[in-house]
PDB file of C-alpha atoms in Angstrom:
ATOM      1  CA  UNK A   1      72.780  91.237 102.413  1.00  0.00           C
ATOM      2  CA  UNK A   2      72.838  91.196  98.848  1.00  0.00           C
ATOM      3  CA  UNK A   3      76.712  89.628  98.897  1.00  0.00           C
ATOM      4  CA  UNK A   4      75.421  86.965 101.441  1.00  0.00           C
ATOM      5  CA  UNK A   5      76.839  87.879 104.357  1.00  0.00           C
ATOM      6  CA  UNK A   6      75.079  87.005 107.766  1.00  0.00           C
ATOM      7  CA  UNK A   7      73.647  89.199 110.011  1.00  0.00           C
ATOM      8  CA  UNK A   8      76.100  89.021 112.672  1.00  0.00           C
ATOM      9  CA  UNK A   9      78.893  89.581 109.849  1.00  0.00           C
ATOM     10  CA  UNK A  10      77.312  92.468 108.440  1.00  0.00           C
ATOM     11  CA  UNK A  11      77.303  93.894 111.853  1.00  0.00           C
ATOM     12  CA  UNK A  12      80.335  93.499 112.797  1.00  0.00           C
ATOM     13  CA  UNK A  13      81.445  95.181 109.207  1.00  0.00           C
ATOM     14  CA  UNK A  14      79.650  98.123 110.208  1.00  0.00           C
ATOM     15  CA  UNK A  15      81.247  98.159 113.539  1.00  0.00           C
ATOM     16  CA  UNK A  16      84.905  97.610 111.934  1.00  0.00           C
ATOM     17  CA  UNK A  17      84.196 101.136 109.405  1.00  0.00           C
ATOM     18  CA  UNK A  18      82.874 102.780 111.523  1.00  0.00           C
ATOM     19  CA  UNK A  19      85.885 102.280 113.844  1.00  0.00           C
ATOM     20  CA  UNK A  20      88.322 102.715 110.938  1.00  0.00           C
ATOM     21  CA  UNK A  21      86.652 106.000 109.819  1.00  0.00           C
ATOM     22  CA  UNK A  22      87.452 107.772 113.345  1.00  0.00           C
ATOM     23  CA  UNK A  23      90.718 106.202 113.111  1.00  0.00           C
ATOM     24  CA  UNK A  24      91.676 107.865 109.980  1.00  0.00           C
ATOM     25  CA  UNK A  25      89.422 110.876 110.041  1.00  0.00           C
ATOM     26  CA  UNK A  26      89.434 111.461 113.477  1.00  0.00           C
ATOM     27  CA  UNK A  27      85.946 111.715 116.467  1.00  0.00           C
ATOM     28  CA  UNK A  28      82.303 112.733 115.144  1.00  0.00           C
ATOM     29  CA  UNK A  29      83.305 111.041 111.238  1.00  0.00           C
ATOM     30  CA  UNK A  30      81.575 108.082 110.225  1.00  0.00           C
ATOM     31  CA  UNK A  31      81.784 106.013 106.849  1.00  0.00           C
ATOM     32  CA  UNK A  32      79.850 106.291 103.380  1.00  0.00           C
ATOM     33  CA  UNK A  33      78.007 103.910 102.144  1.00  0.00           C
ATOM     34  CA  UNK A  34      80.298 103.684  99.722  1.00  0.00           C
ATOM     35  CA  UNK A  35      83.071 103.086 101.906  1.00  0.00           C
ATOM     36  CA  UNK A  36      80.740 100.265 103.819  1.00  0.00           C
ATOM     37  CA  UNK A  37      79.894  98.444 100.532  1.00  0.00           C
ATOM     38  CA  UNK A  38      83.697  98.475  99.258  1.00  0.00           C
ATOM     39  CA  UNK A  39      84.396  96.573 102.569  1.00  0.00           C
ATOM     40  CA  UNK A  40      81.653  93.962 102.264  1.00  0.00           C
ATOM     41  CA  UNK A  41      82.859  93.394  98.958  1.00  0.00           C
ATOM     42  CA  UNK A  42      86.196  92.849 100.105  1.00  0.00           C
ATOM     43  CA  UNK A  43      85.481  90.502 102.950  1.00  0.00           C
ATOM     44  CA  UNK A  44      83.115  88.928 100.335  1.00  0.00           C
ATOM     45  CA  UNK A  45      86.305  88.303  97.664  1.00  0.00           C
ATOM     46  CA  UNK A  46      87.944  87.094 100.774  1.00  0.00           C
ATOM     47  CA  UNK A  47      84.829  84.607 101.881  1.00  0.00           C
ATOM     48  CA  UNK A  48      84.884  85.673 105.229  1.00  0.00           C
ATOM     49  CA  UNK A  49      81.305  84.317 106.232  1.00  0.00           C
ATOM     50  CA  UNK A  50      81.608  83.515 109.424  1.00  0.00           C
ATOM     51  CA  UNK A  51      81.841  86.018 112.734  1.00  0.00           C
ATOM     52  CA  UNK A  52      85.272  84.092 113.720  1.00  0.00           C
ATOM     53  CA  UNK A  53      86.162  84.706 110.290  1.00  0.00           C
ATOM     54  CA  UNK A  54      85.619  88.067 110.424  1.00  0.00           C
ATOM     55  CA  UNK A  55      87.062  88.953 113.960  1.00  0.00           C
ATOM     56  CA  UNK A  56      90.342  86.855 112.905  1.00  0.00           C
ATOM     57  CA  UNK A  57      90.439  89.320 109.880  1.00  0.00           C
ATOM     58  CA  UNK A  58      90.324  92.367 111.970  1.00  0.00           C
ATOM     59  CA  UNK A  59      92.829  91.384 114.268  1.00  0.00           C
ATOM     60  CA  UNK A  60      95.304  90.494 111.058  1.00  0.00           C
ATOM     61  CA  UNK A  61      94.638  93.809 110.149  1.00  0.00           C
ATOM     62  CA  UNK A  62      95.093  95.352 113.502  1.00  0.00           C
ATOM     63  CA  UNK A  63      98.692  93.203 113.972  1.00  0.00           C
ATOM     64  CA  UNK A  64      99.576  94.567 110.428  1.00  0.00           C
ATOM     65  CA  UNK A  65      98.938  98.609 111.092  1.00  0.00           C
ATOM     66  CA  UNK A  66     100.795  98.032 114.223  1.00  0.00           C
ATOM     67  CA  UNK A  67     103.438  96.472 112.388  1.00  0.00           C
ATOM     68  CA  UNK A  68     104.106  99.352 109.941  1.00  0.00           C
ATOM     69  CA  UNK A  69     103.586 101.753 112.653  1.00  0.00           C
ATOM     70  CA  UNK A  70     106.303 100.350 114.618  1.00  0.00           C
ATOM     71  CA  UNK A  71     108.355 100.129 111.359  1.00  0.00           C
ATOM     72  CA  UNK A  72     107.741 103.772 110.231  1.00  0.00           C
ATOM     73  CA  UNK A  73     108.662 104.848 113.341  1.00  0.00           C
ATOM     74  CA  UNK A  74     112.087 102.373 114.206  1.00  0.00           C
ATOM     75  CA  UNK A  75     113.047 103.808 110.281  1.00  0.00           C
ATOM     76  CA  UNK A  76     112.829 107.608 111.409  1.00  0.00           C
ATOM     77  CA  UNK A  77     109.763 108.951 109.877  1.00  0.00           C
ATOM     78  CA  UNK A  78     107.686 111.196 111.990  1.00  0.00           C
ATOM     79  CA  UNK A  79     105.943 114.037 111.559  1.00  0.00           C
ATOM     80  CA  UNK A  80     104.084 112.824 108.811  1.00  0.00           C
ATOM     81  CA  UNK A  81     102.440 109.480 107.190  1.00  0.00           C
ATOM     82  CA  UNK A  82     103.462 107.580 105.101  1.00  0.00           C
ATOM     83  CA  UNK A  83     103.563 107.632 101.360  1.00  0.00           C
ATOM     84  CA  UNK A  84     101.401 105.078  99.616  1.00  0.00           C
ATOM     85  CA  UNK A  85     104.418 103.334  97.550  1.00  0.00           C
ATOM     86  CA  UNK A  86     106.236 103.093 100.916  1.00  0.00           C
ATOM     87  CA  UNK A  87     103.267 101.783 102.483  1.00  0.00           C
ATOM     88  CA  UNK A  88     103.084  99.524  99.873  1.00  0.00           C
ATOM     89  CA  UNK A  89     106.656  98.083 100.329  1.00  0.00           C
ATOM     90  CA  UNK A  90     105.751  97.736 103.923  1.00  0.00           C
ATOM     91  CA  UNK A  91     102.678  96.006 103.247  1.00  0.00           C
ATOM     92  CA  UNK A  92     104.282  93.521 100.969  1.00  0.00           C
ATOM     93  CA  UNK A  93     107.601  92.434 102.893  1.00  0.00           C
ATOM     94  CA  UNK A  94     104.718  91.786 105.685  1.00  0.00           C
ATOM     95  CA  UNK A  95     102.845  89.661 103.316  1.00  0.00           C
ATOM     96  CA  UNK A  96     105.729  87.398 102.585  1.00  0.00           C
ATOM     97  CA  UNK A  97     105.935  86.479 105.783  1.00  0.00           C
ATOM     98  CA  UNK A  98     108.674  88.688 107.449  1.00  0.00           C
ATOM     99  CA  UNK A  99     108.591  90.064 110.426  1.00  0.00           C
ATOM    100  CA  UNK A 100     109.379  93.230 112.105  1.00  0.00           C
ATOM    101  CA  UNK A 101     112.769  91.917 113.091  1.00  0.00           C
ATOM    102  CA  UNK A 102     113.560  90.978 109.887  1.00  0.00           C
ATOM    103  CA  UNK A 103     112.606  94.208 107.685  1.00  0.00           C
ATOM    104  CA  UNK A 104     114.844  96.451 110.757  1.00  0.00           C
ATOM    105  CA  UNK A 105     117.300  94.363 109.854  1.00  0.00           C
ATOM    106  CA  UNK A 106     117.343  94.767 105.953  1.00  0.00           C
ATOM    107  CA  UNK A 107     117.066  98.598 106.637  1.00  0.00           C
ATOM    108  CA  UNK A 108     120.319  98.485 108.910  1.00  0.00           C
ATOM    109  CA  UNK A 109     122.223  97.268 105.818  1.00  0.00           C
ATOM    110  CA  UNK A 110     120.403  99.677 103.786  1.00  0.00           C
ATOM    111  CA  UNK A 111     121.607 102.605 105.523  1.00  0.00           C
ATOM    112  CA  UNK A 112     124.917 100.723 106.227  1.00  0.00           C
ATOM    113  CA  UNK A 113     125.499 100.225 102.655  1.00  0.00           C
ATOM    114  CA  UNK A 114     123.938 103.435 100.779  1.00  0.00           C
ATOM    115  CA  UNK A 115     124.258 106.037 103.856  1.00  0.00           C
ATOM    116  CA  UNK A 116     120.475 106.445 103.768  1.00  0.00           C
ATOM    117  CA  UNK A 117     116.808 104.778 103.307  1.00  0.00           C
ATOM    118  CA  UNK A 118     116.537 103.637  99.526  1.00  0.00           C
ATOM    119  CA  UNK A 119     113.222 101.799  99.148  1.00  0.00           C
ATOM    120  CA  UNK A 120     113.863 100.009  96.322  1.00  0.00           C
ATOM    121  CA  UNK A 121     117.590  98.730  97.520  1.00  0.00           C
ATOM    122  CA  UNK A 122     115.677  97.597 100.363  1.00  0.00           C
ATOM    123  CA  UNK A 123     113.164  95.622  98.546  1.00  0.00           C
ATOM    124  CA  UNK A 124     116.193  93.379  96.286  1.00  0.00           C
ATOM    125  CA  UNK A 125     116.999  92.802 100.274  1.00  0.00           C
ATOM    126  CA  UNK A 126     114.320  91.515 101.590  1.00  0.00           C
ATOM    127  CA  UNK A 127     113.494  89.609  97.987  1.00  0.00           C
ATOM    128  CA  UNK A 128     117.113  87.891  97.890  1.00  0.00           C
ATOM    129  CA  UNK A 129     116.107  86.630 101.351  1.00  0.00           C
ATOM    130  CA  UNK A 130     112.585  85.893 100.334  1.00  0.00           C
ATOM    131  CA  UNK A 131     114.122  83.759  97.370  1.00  0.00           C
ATOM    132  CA  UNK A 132     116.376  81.948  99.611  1.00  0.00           C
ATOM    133  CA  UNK A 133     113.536  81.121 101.964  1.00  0.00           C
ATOM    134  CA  UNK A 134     115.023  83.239 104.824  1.00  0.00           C
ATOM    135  CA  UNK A 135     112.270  85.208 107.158  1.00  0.00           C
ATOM    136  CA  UNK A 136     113.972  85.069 111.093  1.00  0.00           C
ATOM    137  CA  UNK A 137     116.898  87.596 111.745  1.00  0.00           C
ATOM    138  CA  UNK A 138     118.469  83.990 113.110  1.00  0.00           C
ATOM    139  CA  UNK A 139     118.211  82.090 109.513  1.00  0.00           C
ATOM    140  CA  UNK A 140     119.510  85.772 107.961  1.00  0.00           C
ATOM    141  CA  UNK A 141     122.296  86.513 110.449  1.00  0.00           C
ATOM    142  CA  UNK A 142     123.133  82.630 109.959  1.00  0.00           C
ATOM    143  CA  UNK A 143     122.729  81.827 105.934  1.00  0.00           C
ATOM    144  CA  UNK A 144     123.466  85.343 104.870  1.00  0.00           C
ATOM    145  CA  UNK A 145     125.946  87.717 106.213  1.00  0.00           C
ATOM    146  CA  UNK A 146     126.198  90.886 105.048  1.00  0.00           C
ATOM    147  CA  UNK A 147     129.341  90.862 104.135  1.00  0.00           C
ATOM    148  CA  UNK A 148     131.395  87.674 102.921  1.00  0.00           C
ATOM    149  CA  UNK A 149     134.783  86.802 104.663  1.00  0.00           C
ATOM    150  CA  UNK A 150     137.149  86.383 102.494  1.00  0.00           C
ATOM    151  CA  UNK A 151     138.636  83.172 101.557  1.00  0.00           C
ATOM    152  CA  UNK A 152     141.523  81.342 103.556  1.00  0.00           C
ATOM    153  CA  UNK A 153     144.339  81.327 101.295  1.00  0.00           C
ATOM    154  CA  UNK A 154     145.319  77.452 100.477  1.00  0.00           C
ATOM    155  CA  UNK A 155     148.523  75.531 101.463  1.00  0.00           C
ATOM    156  CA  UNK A 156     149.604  75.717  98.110  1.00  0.00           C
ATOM    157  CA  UNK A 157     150.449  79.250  97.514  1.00  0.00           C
ATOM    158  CA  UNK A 158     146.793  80.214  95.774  1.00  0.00           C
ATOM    159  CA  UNK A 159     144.010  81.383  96.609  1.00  0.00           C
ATOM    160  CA  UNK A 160     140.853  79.534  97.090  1.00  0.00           C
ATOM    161  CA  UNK A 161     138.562  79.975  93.813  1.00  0.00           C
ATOM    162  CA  UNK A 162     134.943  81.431  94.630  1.00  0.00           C
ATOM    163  CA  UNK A 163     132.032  79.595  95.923  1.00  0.00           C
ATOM    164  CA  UNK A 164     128.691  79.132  93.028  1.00  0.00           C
ATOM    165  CA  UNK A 165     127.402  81.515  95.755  1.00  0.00           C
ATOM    166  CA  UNK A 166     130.220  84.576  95.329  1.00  0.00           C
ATOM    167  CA  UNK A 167     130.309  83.713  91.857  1.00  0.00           C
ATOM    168  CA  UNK A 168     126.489  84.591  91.443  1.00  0.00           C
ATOM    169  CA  UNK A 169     126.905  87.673  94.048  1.00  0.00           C
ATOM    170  CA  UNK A 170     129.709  88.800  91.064  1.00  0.00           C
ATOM    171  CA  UNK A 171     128.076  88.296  88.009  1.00  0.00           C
ATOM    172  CA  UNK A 172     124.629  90.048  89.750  1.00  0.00           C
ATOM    173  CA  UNK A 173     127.190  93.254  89.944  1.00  0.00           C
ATOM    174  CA  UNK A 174     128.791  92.912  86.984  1.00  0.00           C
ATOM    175  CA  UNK A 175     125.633  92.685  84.844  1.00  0.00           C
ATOM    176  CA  UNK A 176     124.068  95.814  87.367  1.00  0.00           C
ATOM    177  CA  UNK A 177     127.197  97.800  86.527  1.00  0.00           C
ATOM    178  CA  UNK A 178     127.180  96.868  82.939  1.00  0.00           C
ATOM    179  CA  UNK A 179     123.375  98.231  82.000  1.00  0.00           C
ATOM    180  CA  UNK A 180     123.777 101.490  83.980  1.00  0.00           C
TER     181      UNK A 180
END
């Protein structure tokens, strides 16, 4: 009330930590205060007045656990939950706008490349692409292979010289190989 919220919001809040507290804490658990008033204020931040505001919220939310769900499970990881920072990684390669599709992909040339799951290697992945403006497996598979063919070799006895492309690719690896 005191953050503005209507009535039918502020039920519907309730409703939504309630639900999340079972979720996480399992039958017969229900939220804090605390935990209640941390939401409002959140949705508040977020100016989600309205009850269609607030339902399209919790089904974002809902699509996104799915999401890393189904990504913590197509990367391996069971028998226990994830860590925050890899939650975190998840959570942002979501928020820029890539899909499930997408991230499996940048973790099959992870492990292709390094042999296992390397967070961080993963992350200057999915980056490069964000930079590039890729987000479909289609646009990745299309604009950026994983691994370059290399050049025809021109009709006059040379070799073709690099693309601005390659040329960047090398000097990225020379300068990562020259401050380790």
């Amino acid at each position: 009330d005191f953050l503005g919220l209507p009535v039918d919001v502020i039920m519907l809040l309730l409703n939504h930590c309630a639900g999340e507290c079972r979720r996480r804490y399992g039958p017969g658990r229900v939220p804090t205060m605390r935990q209640i008033e941390r939401e409002a204020y959140d949705w508040a931040n977020r100016e989600i007045m309205t009850l269609e505001q607030a339902e399209e919220h919790i089904r974002a939310e809902d699509a996104r656990r799915e999401s890393v769900e189904r990504l913590r499970a197509s990367f391996g990881i069971q028998n226990r939950k994830l860590a925050p920072g890899e939650r975190r990684y998840l959570e942002s390669w979501l928020d820029l706008g890539f899909g499930v599709e997408a991230i499996e992909l940048a973790y099959d040339r992870t492990v292709t490349n390094t042999g296992q799951l390397k967070w961080a290697y993963m992350d200057s992945i999915i980056r490069s692409w964000h930079d590039k403006g890729l987000r479909t497996p289609e646009e990745i598979e299309l604009k950026d292979s994983p691994r370059r063919r290399a050049q025809p070799v021109s009709g006059r006895g040379g070799s073709t010289a690099p693309s601005a492309e390659e040329f960047e690719r090398m000097k990225r690896l020379y300068d990562k190989l020259k401050n380790s």
